[in-house]
């Protein structure tokens, strides 16, 4: 099973991020060459395996990851907001994930600032929740996100939360007006599925697996690029349009139901059975790096 492949990540690096080393690319190529069967999270990732790693089409299978639809479910928004100390009338923009350039939480902060600039009367109602810990490359200045928050005078609007349990995450999604996934690269986008399973619309970058995980204008919105004004407009479409927000909330849960654990298990079992019947390949000069 491939996930966040080096050649894909290196082709879409965020500003300040560091490229994956050549050793990783070589190792991934060895895995592709040696595997009896390969599992891609989405068709887009399958195409990348074929085009970037010359994988045999006959050995590439698409199996979407799934989420626990019993844990990630529509809940009581009032109760959820009380749990996090969020005002009931707040407009809540949430980011969940590793705090690193690749995941681009700064894009949400900048977009929320632009949203407030466009709607100054709502400044006291806006809450920006960043849930996750520092991870990955590109952190010469690990406090850069906090500095950005201070620079944009959003200290009173932003809430930083540490990585949380599944149950806590479900409550956070339920408390949110929307969840933003502004990644530069995403092989799938599990956060987007979890949020939608809780009936929360998602705004995501139109890249990689997010194009599969988010149904544009049905369960959320897909945004091209990372321009703050463009993202602020997407925030406004959901936060200020109750009719659209309600429609996306319904569509979010419906779309997320396609990504259950049961469906993932069935797909993987089918691939394993195929692998058992596939003649074993002999790969010469295979080295562990």
PDB file of C-alpha atoms in Angstrom:
ATOM      1  CA  UNK A   1       0.000   0.000   0.000  1.00  0.00           C
ATOM      2  CA  UNK A   2       1.409   3.359  -1.024  1.00  0.00           C
ATOM      3  CA  UNK A   3       0.818   6.591   0.871  1.00  0.00           C
ATOM      4  CA  UNK A   4       2.128  10.127   0.277  1.00  0.00           C
ATOM      5  CA  UNK A   5       4.690   9.054  -2.294  1.00  0.00           C
ATOM      6  CA  UNK A   6       7.950  11.002  -2.464  1.00  0.00           C
ATOM      7  CA  UNK A   7       7.775  11.847  -6.170  1.00  0.00           C
ATOM      8  CA  UNK A   8       4.251  13.211  -5.723  1.00  0.00           C
ATOM      9  CA  UNK A   9       5.114  15.219  -2.626  1.00  0.00           C
ATOM     10  CA  UNK A  10       8.264  16.648  -4.209  1.00  0.00           C
ATOM     11  CA  UNK A  11       6.294  17.879  -7.205  1.00  0.00           C
ATOM     12  CA  UNK A  12       3.936  19.923  -4.991  1.00  0.00           C
ATOM     13  CA  UNK A  13       6.141  21.266  -2.197  1.00  0.00           C
ATOM     14  CA  UNK A  14       4.809  24.053  -0.020  1.00  0.00           C
ATOM     15  CA  UNK A  15       6.893  27.187   0.508  1.00  0.00           C
ATOM     16  CA  UNK A  16       9.506  26.394   3.137  1.00  0.00           C
ATOM     17  CA  UNK A  17       9.040  22.644   2.898  1.00  0.00           C
ATOM     18  CA  UNK A  18      11.962  20.286   2.296  1.00  0.00           C
ATOM     19  CA  UNK A  19      12.052  17.738  -0.517  1.00  0.00           C
ATOM     20  CA  UNK A  20      12.043  14.031   0.282  1.00  0.00           C
ATOM     21  CA  UNK A  21      15.505  12.474  -0.246  1.00  0.00           C
ATOM     22  CA  UNK A  22      16.456  10.426  -3.287  1.00  0.00           C
ATOM     23  CA  UNK A  23      16.865   7.381  -1.035  1.00  0.00           C
ATOM     24  CA  UNK A  24      13.136   7.400  -0.336  1.00  0.00           C
ATOM     25  CA  UNK A  25      12.278   7.579  -4.030  1.00  0.00           C
ATOM     26  CA  UNK A  26      14.613   4.648  -4.702  1.00  0.00           C
ATOM     27  CA  UNK A  27      13.103   2.627  -1.867  1.00  0.00           C
ATOM     28  CA  UNK A  28       9.576   3.268  -3.082  1.00  0.00           C
ATOM     29  CA  UNK A  29      10.549   2.200  -6.595  1.00  0.00           C
ATOM     30  CA  UNK A  30      11.927  -1.047  -5.185  1.00  0.00           C
ATOM     31  CA  UNK A  31       8.643  -1.686  -3.361  1.00  0.00           C
ATOM     32  CA  UNK A  32       6.640  -1.046  -6.525  1.00  0.00           C
ATOM     33  CA  UNK A  33       8.863  -3.388  -8.536  1.00  0.00           C
ATOM     34  CA  UNK A  34       8.734  -6.168  -5.924  1.00  0.00           C
ATOM     35  CA  UNK A  35       5.058  -6.152  -4.924  1.00  0.00           C
ATOM     36  CA  UNK A  36       2.686  -8.855  -6.143  1.00  0.00           C
ATOM     37  CA  UNK A  37      -0.181  -6.368  -5.927  1.00  0.00           C
ATOM     38  CA  UNK A  38      -0.306  -2.645  -5.154  1.00  0.00           C
ATOM     39  CA  UNK A  39      -3.063  -0.748  -3.344  1.00  0.00           C
ATOM     40  CA  UNK A  40      -3.757   2.911  -4.109  1.00  0.00           C
ATOM     41  CA  UNK A  41      -6.090   5.046  -2.009  1.00  0.00           C
ATOM     42  CA  UNK A  42      -7.753   6.668  -5.015  1.00  0.00           C
ATOM     43  CA  UNK A  43      -7.735   6.474  -8.799  1.00  0.00           C
ATOM     44  CA  UNK A  44      -5.561   9.600  -8.835  1.00  0.00           C
ATOM     45  CA  UNK A  45      -2.959   7.821  -6.716  1.00  0.00           C
ATOM     46  CA  UNK A  46      -3.214   4.742  -8.945  1.00  0.00           C
ATOM     47  CA  UNK A  47      -2.459   6.931 -11.962  1.00  0.00           C
ATOM     48  CA  UNK A  48       0.559   8.385 -10.126  1.00  0.00           C
ATOM     49  CA  UNK A  49       1.886   4.891  -9.420  1.00  0.00           C
ATOM     50  CA  UNK A  50       1.592   4.023 -13.090  1.00  0.00           C
ATOM     51  CA  UNK A  51       2.926   7.307 -14.501  1.00  0.00           C
ATOM     52  CA  UNK A  52       5.652   8.144 -11.962  1.00  0.00           C
ATOM     53  CA  UNK A  53       6.782   4.673 -10.871  1.00  0.00           C
ATOM     54  CA  UNK A  54       5.982   2.660 -14.027  1.00  0.00           C
ATOM     55  CA  UNK A  55       3.778   0.269 -12.055  1.00  0.00           C
ATOM     56  CA  UNK A  56       2.064  -2.508 -13.995  1.00  0.00           C
ATOM     57  CA  UNK A  57      -1.591  -1.494 -14.439  1.00  0.00           C
ATOM     58  CA  UNK A  58      -2.663  -5.093 -13.845  1.00  0.00           C
ATOM     59  CA  UNK A  59      -1.117  -5.011 -10.349  1.00  0.00           C
ATOM     60  CA  UNK A  60      -2.578  -1.666  -9.251  1.00  0.00           C
ATOM     61  CA  UNK A  61      -5.827  -1.743  -7.270  1.00  0.00           C
ATOM     62  CA  UNK A  62      -7.888   1.134  -5.861  1.00  0.00           C
ATOM     63  CA  UNK A  63      -9.233   0.665  -2.333  1.00  0.00           C
ATOM     64  CA  UNK A  64     -10.482   3.764  -0.529  1.00  0.00           C
ATOM     65  CA  UNK A  65      -9.600   3.992   3.184  1.00  0.00           C
ATOM     66  CA  UNK A  66     -12.609   4.127   5.481  1.00  0.00           C
ATOM     67  CA  UNK A  67     -13.729   5.664   8.766  1.00  0.00           C
ATOM     68  CA  UNK A  68     -15.785   4.377  11.681  1.00  0.00           C
ATOM     69  CA  UNK A  69     -19.206   5.775  10.810  1.00  0.00           C
ATOM     70  CA  UNK A  70     -20.472   4.997  14.305  1.00  0.00           C
ATOM     71  CA  UNK A  71     -17.881   7.213  15.986  1.00  0.00           C
ATOM     72  CA  UNK A  72     -17.913   9.890  13.310  1.00  0.00           C
ATOM     73  CA  UNK A  73     -21.601  10.654  13.146  1.00  0.00           C
ATOM     74  CA  UNK A  74     -23.984  13.584  13.297  1.00  0.00           C
ATOM     75  CA  UNK A  75     -24.204  14.779  16.894  1.00  0.00           C
ATOM     76  CA  UNK A  76     -25.459  17.545  19.155  1.00  0.00           C
ATOM     77  CA  UNK A  77     -23.769  20.781  18.046  1.00  0.00           C
ATOM     78  CA  UNK A  78     -24.887  22.633  21.172  1.00  0.00           C
ATOM     79  CA  UNK A  79     -23.337  19.999  23.433  1.00  0.00           C
ATOM     80  CA  UNK A  80     -20.171  19.856  21.330  1.00  0.00           C
ATOM     81  CA  UNK A  81     -19.644  23.603  21.493  1.00  0.00           C
ATOM     82  CA  UNK A  82     -20.106  23.587  25.252  1.00  0.00           C
ATOM     83  CA  UNK A  83     -17.419  20.901  25.482  1.00  0.00           C
ATOM     84  CA  UNK A  84     -14.885  23.167  23.779  1.00  0.00           C
ATOM     85  CA  UNK A  85     -16.084  26.429  25.316  1.00  0.00           C
ATOM     86  CA  UNK A  86     -17.175  27.759  21.931  1.00  0.00           C
ATOM     87  CA  UNK A  87     -20.056  30.293  21.886  1.00  0.00           C
ATOM     88  CA  UNK A  88     -23.247  28.887  20.393  1.00  0.00           C
ATOM     89  CA  UNK A  89     -23.485  31.694  17.817  1.00  0.00           C
ATOM     90  CA  UNK A  90     -19.840  31.431  16.716  1.00  0.00           C
ATOM     91  CA  UNK A  91     -18.653  30.885  13.151  1.00  0.00           C
ATOM     92  CA  UNK A  92     -16.137  28.063  13.571  1.00  0.00           C
ATOM     93  CA  UNK A  93     -13.441  27.361  10.970  1.00  0.00           C
ATOM     94  CA  UNK A  94     -11.497  24.211  11.893  1.00  0.00           C
ATOM     95  CA  UNK A  95      -8.212  22.656  10.776  1.00  0.00           C
ATOM     96  CA  UNK A  96      -7.276  19.149  11.930  1.00  0.00           C
ATOM     97  CA  UNK A  97      -3.946  17.589  11.042  1.00  0.00           C
ATOM     98  CA  UNK A  98      -0.201  17.828  11.350  1.00  0.00           C
ATOM     99  CA  UNK A  99       0.940  21.421  11.716  1.00  0.00           C
ATOM    100  CA  UNK A 100       3.428  21.553   8.844  1.00  0.00           C
ATOM    101  CA  UNK A 101       3.839  23.470   5.559  1.00  0.00           C
ATOM    102  CA  UNK A 102       2.482  20.554   3.488  1.00  0.00           C
ATOM    103  CA  UNK A 103      -0.857  20.657   5.345  1.00  0.00           C
ATOM    104  CA  UNK A 104      -0.948  24.483   5.130  1.00  0.00           C
ATOM    105  CA  UNK A 105      -2.846  25.541   8.272  1.00  0.00           C
ATOM    106  CA  UNK A 106      -1.525  29.050   7.584  1.00  0.00           C
ATOM    107  CA  UNK A 107      -3.808  29.187   4.537  1.00  0.00           C
ATOM    108  CA  UNK A 108      -6.858  28.870   6.784  1.00  0.00           C
ATOM    109  CA  UNK A 109      -5.536  31.542   9.165  1.00  0.00           C
ATOM    110  CA  UNK A 110      -4.918  33.971   6.294  1.00  0.00           C
ATOM    111  CA  UNK A 111      -8.292  33.179   4.713  1.00  0.00           C
ATOM    112  CA  UNK A 112     -10.108  33.681   8.019  1.00  0.00           C
ATOM    113  CA  UNK A 113      -8.343  37.030   8.403  1.00  0.00           C
ATOM    114  CA  UNK A 114      -9.519  38.016   4.923  1.00  0.00           C
ATOM    115  CA  UNK A 115     -13.042  36.839   5.814  1.00  0.00           C
ATOM    116  CA  UNK A 116     -12.992  39.169   8.830  1.00  0.00           C
ATOM    117  CA  UNK A 117     -11.643  42.018   6.703  1.00  0.00           C
ATOM    118  CA  UNK A 118     -14.593  41.510   4.367  1.00  0.00           C
ATOM    119  CA  UNK A 119     -17.053  41.174   7.270  1.00  0.00           C
ATOM    120  CA  UNK A 120     -15.644  43.266  10.164  1.00  0.00           C
ATOM    121  CA  UNK A 121     -18.943  43.099  12.057  1.00  0.00           C
ATOM    122  CA  UNK A 122     -18.383  39.353  12.519  1.00  0.00           C
ATOM    123  CA  UNK A 123     -14.867  39.513  14.014  1.00  0.00           C
ATOM    124  CA  UNK A 124     -16.012  38.664  17.537  1.00  0.00           C
ATOM    125  CA  UNK A 125     -17.991  35.672  16.266  1.00  0.00           C
ATOM    126  CA  UNK A 126     -15.196  34.011  14.298  1.00  0.00           C
ATOM    127  CA  UNK A 127     -13.305  31.132  15.905  1.00  0.00           C
ATOM    128  CA  UNK A 128     -10.381  29.408  14.180  1.00  0.00           C
ATOM    129  CA  UNK A 129      -9.534  26.024  15.690  1.00  0.00           C
ATOM    130  CA  UNK A 130      -6.148  24.445  14.909  1.00  0.00           C
ATOM    131  CA  UNK A 131      -6.025  20.849  16.179  1.00  0.00           C
ATOM    132  CA  UNK A 132      -2.749  18.974  15.753  1.00  0.00           C
ATOM    133  CA  UNK A 133       0.939  18.875  16.608  1.00  0.00           C
ATOM    134  CA  UNK A 134       4.154  19.904  14.875  1.00  0.00           C
ATOM    135  CA  UNK A 135       5.358  17.310  12.399  1.00  0.00           C
ATOM    136  CA  UNK A 136       7.272  16.819   9.187  1.00  0.00           C
ATOM    137  CA  UNK A 137       9.825  19.006   7.432  1.00  0.00           C
ATOM    138  CA  UNK A 138      10.125  22.700   6.755  1.00  0.00           C
ATOM    139  CA  UNK A 139      10.055  23.940  10.335  1.00  0.00           C
ATOM    140  CA  UNK A 140      13.060  26.219  10.676  1.00  0.00           C
ATOM    141  CA  UNK A 141      10.702  28.381  12.752  1.00  0.00           C
ATOM    142  CA  UNK A 142       8.189  26.110  14.552  1.00  0.00           C
ATOM    143  CA  UNK A 143       6.402  29.102  16.102  1.00  0.00           C
ATOM    144  CA  UNK A 144       5.680  30.658  12.707  1.00  0.00           C
ATOM    145  CA  UNK A 145       1.954  29.852  12.822  1.00  0.00           C
ATOM    146  CA  UNK A 146       1.557  31.500  16.219  1.00  0.00           C
ATOM    147  CA  UNK A 147       3.535  34.500  14.989  1.00  0.00           C
ATOM    148  CA  UNK A 148       1.207  34.748  11.990  1.00  0.00           C
ATOM    149  CA  UNK A 149      -1.814  34.694  14.298  1.00  0.00           C
ATOM    150  CA  UNK A 150      -0.351  37.550  16.345  1.00  0.00           C
ATOM    151  CA  UNK A 151       0.664  39.496  13.252  1.00  0.00           C
ATOM    152  CA  UNK A 152      -2.903  39.345  11.914  1.00  0.00           C
ATOM    153  CA  UNK A 153      -4.349  40.301  15.326  1.00  0.00           C
ATOM    154  CA  UNK A 154      -6.265  37.031  15.610  1.00  0.00           C
ATOM    155  CA  UNK A 155      -5.044  35.919  19.036  1.00  0.00           C
ATOM    156  CA  UNK A 156      -8.537  36.211  20.518  1.00  0.00           C
ATOM    157  CA  UNK A 157     -10.029  34.288  17.601  1.00  0.00           C
ATOM    158  CA  UNK A 158      -7.700  31.282  17.434  1.00  0.00           C
ATOM    159  CA  UNK A 159      -7.786  28.164  19.596  1.00  0.00           C
ATOM    160  CA  UNK A 160      -4.878  25.685  19.468  1.00  0.00           C
ATOM    161  CA  UNK A 161      -5.669  22.103  20.483  1.00  0.00           C
ATOM    162  CA  UNK A 162      -3.292  19.111  20.768  1.00  0.00           C
ATOM    163  CA  UNK A 163      -3.829  15.867  18.815  1.00  0.00           C
ATOM    164  CA  UNK A 164      -7.032  14.291  20.120  1.00  0.00           C
ATOM    165  CA  UNK A 165      -8.860  10.982  20.432  1.00  0.00           C
ATOM    166  CA  UNK A 166     -11.364   9.929  17.787  1.00  0.00           C
ATOM    167  CA  UNK A 167     -14.259  10.740  20.103  1.00  0.00           C
ATOM    168  CA  UNK A 168     -12.861  14.203  20.817  1.00  0.00           C
ATOM    169  CA  UNK A 169     -12.306  14.809  17.108  1.00  0.00           C
ATOM    170  CA  UNK A 170     -15.876  13.800  16.317  1.00  0.00           C
ATOM    171  CA  UNK A 171     -17.143  16.355  18.840  1.00  0.00           C
ATOM    172  CA  UNK A 172     -14.872  19.018  17.334  1.00  0.00           C
ATOM    173  CA  UNK A 173     -16.180  18.335  13.837  1.00  0.00           C
ATOM    174  CA  UNK A 174     -19.744  18.528  15.165  1.00  0.00           C
ATOM    175  CA  UNK A 175     -18.967  21.883  16.780  1.00  0.00           C
ATOM    176  CA  UNK A 176     -17.576  23.342  13.553  1.00  0.00           C
ATOM    177  CA  UNK A 177     -19.262  25.410  10.874  1.00  0.00           C
ATOM    178  CA  UNK A 178     -16.848  23.875   8.375  1.00  0.00           C
ATOM    179  CA  UNK A 179     -13.540  22.039   8.251  1.00  0.00           C
ATOM    180  CA  UNK A 180     -10.722  23.252   6.007  1.00  0.00           C
ATOM    181  CA  UNK A 181      -8.194  20.924   4.357  1.00  0.00           C
ATOM    182  CA  UNK A 182      -5.839  23.274   2.461  1.00  0.00           C
ATOM    183  CA  UNK A 183      -3.068  20.714   1.832  1.00  0.00           C
ATOM    184  CA  UNK A 184      -0.608  21.126  -1.026  1.00  0.00           C
ATOM    185  CA  UNK A 185      -0.656  17.363  -1.530  1.00  0.00           C
ATOM    186  CA  UNK A 186      -2.977  14.706  -0.117  1.00  0.00           C
ATOM    187  CA  UNK A 187      -2.997  11.047  -1.087  1.00  0.00           C
ATOM    188  CA  UNK A 188      -6.469  10.617   0.400  1.00  0.00           C
ATOM    189  CA  UNK A 189      -7.727  13.027   3.064  1.00  0.00           C
ATOM    190  CA  UNK A 190      -9.084  11.077   6.037  1.00  0.00           C
ATOM    191  CA  UNK A 191      -9.882  14.258   7.995  1.00  0.00           C
ATOM    192  CA  UNK A 192     -12.218  15.338   5.217  1.00  0.00           C
ATOM    193  CA  UNK A 193     -14.125  12.046   5.403  1.00  0.00           C
ATOM    194  CA  UNK A 194     -14.332  12.156   9.201  1.00  0.00           C
ATOM    195  CA  UNK A 195     -15.701  15.701   9.169  1.00  0.00           C
ATOM    196  CA  UNK A 196     -18.263  14.958   6.477  1.00  0.00           C
ATOM    197  CA  UNK A 197     -19.380  11.840   8.354  1.00  0.00           C
ATOM    198  CA  UNK A 198     -20.255  14.210  11.200  1.00  0.00           C
ATOM    199  CA  UNK A 199     -22.374  16.268   8.814  1.00  0.00           C
ATOM    200  CA  UNK A 200     -19.835  19.083   8.558  1.00  0.00           C
ATOM    201  CA  UNK A 201     -19.051  20.581   5.125  1.00  0.00           C
ATOM    202  CA  UNK A 202     -15.417  20.565   4.019  1.00  0.00           C
ATOM    203  CA  UNK A 203     -13.473  23.116   2.028  1.00  0.00           C
ATOM    204  CA  UNK A 204     -10.421  21.473   0.469  1.00  0.00           C
ATOM    205  CA  UNK A 205      -7.727  22.116  -2.071  1.00  0.00           C
ATOM    206  CA  UNK A 206      -8.522  20.623  -5.456  1.00  0.00           C
ATOM    207  CA  UNK A 207      -5.597  18.175  -5.379  1.00  0.00           C
ATOM    208  CA  UNK A 208      -4.898  14.444  -5.130  1.00  0.00           C
ATOM    209  CA  UNK A 209      -7.308  12.309  -3.153  1.00  0.00           C
ATOM    210  CA  UNK A 210      -9.305  15.323  -1.991  1.00  0.00           C
ATOM    211  CA  UNK A 211     -10.924  15.408  -5.428  1.00  0.00           C
ATOM    212  CA  UNK A 212     -12.404  12.002  -4.585  1.00  0.00           C
ATOM    213  CA  UNK A 213     -13.081  12.556  -0.901  1.00  0.00           C
ATOM    214  CA  UNK A 214     -14.965  15.860  -1.303  1.00  0.00           C
ATOM    215  CA  UNK A 215     -17.910  16.073  -3.695  1.00  0.00           C
ATOM    216  CA  UNK A 216     -17.661  19.651  -4.949  1.00  0.00           C
ATOM    217  CA  UNK A 217     -20.807  21.693  -4.287  1.00  0.00           C
ATOM    218  CA  UNK A 218     -22.471  18.594  -2.843  1.00  0.00           C
ATOM    219  CA  UNK A 219     -20.604  17.720   0.361  1.00  0.00           C
ATOM    220  CA  UNK A 220     -18.260  20.688   0.403  1.00  0.00           C
ATOM    221  CA  UNK A 221     -16.240  22.971  -1.843  1.00  0.00           C
ATOM    222  CA  UNK A 222     -12.997  22.397  -3.754  1.00  0.00           C
ATOM    223  CA  UNK A 223     -10.657  25.371  -4.156  1.00  0.00           C
ATOM    224  CA  UNK A 224      -7.951  25.797  -6.775  1.00  0.00           C
ATOM    225  CA  UNK A 225      -4.692  27.027  -5.262  1.00  0.00           C
ATOM    226  CA  UNK A 226      -4.024  28.667  -1.911  1.00  0.00           C
ATOM    227  CA  UNK A 227      -4.827  32.339  -2.421  1.00  0.00           C
ATOM    228  CA  UNK A 228      -6.287  33.814   0.782  1.00  0.00           C
ATOM    229  CA  UNK A 229      -8.962  35.804  -1.046  1.00  0.00           C
ATOM    230  CA  UNK A 230     -10.167  32.762  -2.953  1.00  0.00           C
ATOM    231  CA  UNK A 231     -10.306  30.740   0.244  1.00  0.00           C
ATOM    232  CA  UNK A 232     -12.068  33.573   2.082  1.00  0.00           C
ATOM    233  CA  UNK A 233     -14.749  33.549  -0.601  1.00  0.00           C
ATOM    234  CA  UNK A 234     -15.242  29.814  -0.064  1.00  0.00           C
ATOM    235  CA  UNK A 235     -15.507  30.380   3.699  1.00  0.00           C
ATOM    236  CA  UNK A 236     -18.149  33.037   3.051  1.00  0.00           C
ATOM    237  CA  UNK A 237     -20.185  30.794   0.771  1.00  0.00           C
ATOM    238  CA  UNK A 238     -20.768  28.336   3.606  1.00  0.00           C
ATOM    239  CA  UNK A 239     -20.645  30.606   6.661  1.00  0.00           C
ATOM    240  CA  UNK A 240     -22.983  33.254   5.251  1.00  0.00           C
ATOM    241  CA  UNK A 241     -25.342  31.162   3.117  1.00  0.00           C
ATOM    242  CA  UNK A 242     -27.573  29.099   5.392  1.00  0.00           C
ATOM    243  CA  UNK A 243     -29.371  27.401   2.504  1.00  0.00           C
ATOM    244  CA  UNK A 244     -26.108  26.203   0.943  1.00  0.00           C
ATOM    245  CA  UNK A 245     -24.691  25.204   4.329  1.00  0.00           C
ATOM    246  CA  UNK A 246     -27.747  23.076   5.118  1.00  0.00           C
ATOM    247  CA  UNK A 247     -27.584  21.363   1.730  1.00  0.00           C
ATOM    248  CA  UNK A 248     -23.879  20.613   2.118  1.00  0.00           C
ATOM    249  CA  UNK A 249     -24.416  19.242   5.637  1.00  0.00           C
ATOM    250  CA  UNK A 250     -26.879  16.692   4.283  1.00  0.00           C
ATOM    251  CA  UNK A 251     -24.652  15.881   1.322  1.00  0.00           C
ATOM    252  CA  UNK A 252     -21.592  15.547   3.551  1.00  0.00           C
ATOM    253  CA  UNK A 253     -22.983  12.640   5.559  1.00  0.00           C
ATOM    254  CA  UNK A 254     -24.347  10.956   2.437  1.00  0.00           C
ATOM    255  CA  UNK A 255     -20.995  11.202   0.651  1.00  0.00           C
ATOM    256  CA  UNK A 256     -19.007  10.033   3.684  1.00  0.00           C
ATOM    257  CA  UNK A 257     -21.156   6.906   3.945  1.00  0.00           C
ATOM    258  CA  UNK A 258     -19.355   5.634   0.827  1.00  0.00           C
ATOM    259  CA  UNK A 259     -16.131   5.366   2.843  1.00  0.00           C
ATOM    260  CA  UNK A 260     -16.975   2.826   5.553  1.00  0.00           C
ATOM    261  CA  UNK A 261     -14.604   0.369   7.206  1.00  0.00           C
ATOM    262  CA  UNK A 262     -16.676  -2.527   5.840  1.00  0.00           C
ATOM    263  CA  UNK A 263     -16.142  -1.406   2.251  1.00  0.00           C
ATOM    264  CA  UNK A 264     -12.427  -0.950   2.859  1.00  0.00           C
ATOM    265  CA  UNK A 265     -12.102  -4.434   4.367  1.00  0.00           C
ATOM    266  CA  UNK A 266     -13.970  -6.026   1.465  1.00  0.00           C
ATOM    267  CA  UNK A 267     -11.710  -4.252  -1.017  1.00  0.00           C
ATOM    268  CA  UNK A 268      -8.502  -5.261   0.751  1.00  0.00           C
ATOM    269  CA  UNK A 269      -9.551  -8.901   1.114  1.00  0.00           C
ATOM    270  CA  UNK A 270     -10.153  -9.038  -2.636  1.00  0.00           C
ATOM    271  CA  UNK A 271      -6.654  -7.658  -3.278  1.00  0.00           C
ATOM    272  CA  UNK A 272      -5.051 -10.107  -0.831  1.00  0.00           C
ATOM    273  CA  UNK A 273      -6.776 -13.014  -2.564  1.00  0.00           C
ATOM    274  CA  UNK A 274      -5.482 -11.744  -5.876  1.00  0.00           C
ATOM    275  CA  UNK A 275      -1.965 -11.430  -4.431  1.00  0.00           C
ATOM    276  CA  UNK A 276      -2.032 -15.047  -3.229  1.00  0.00           C
ATOM    277  CA  UNK A 277      -2.786 -16.241  -6.733  1.00  0.00           C
ATOM    278  CA  UNK A 278      -0.174 -13.967  -8.339  1.00  0.00           C
ATOM    279  CA  UNK A 279       3.130 -15.655  -9.253  1.00  0.00           C
ATOM    280  CA  UNK A 280       5.920 -14.480  -6.944  1.00  0.00           C
ATOM    281  CA  UNK A 281       8.284 -12.037  -8.631  1.00  0.00           C
ATOM    282  CA  UNK A 282      12.033 -12.402  -8.245  1.00  0.00           C
ATOM    283  CA  UNK A 283      13.663  -9.018  -7.915  1.00  0.00           C
ATOM    284  CA  UNK A 284      17.431  -8.961  -8.168  1.00  0.00           C
ATOM    285  CA  UNK A 285      19.644  -6.458  -6.375  1.00  0.00           C
ATOM    286  CA  UNK A 286      16.840  -5.477  -3.990  1.00  0.00           C
ATOM    287  CA  UNK A 287      18.511  -3.598  -1.148  1.00  0.00           C
ATOM    288  CA  UNK A 288      17.101  -2.301   2.113  1.00  0.00           C
ATOM    289  CA  UNK A 289      17.872   1.406   2.480  1.00  0.00           C
TER     290      UNK A 289
END
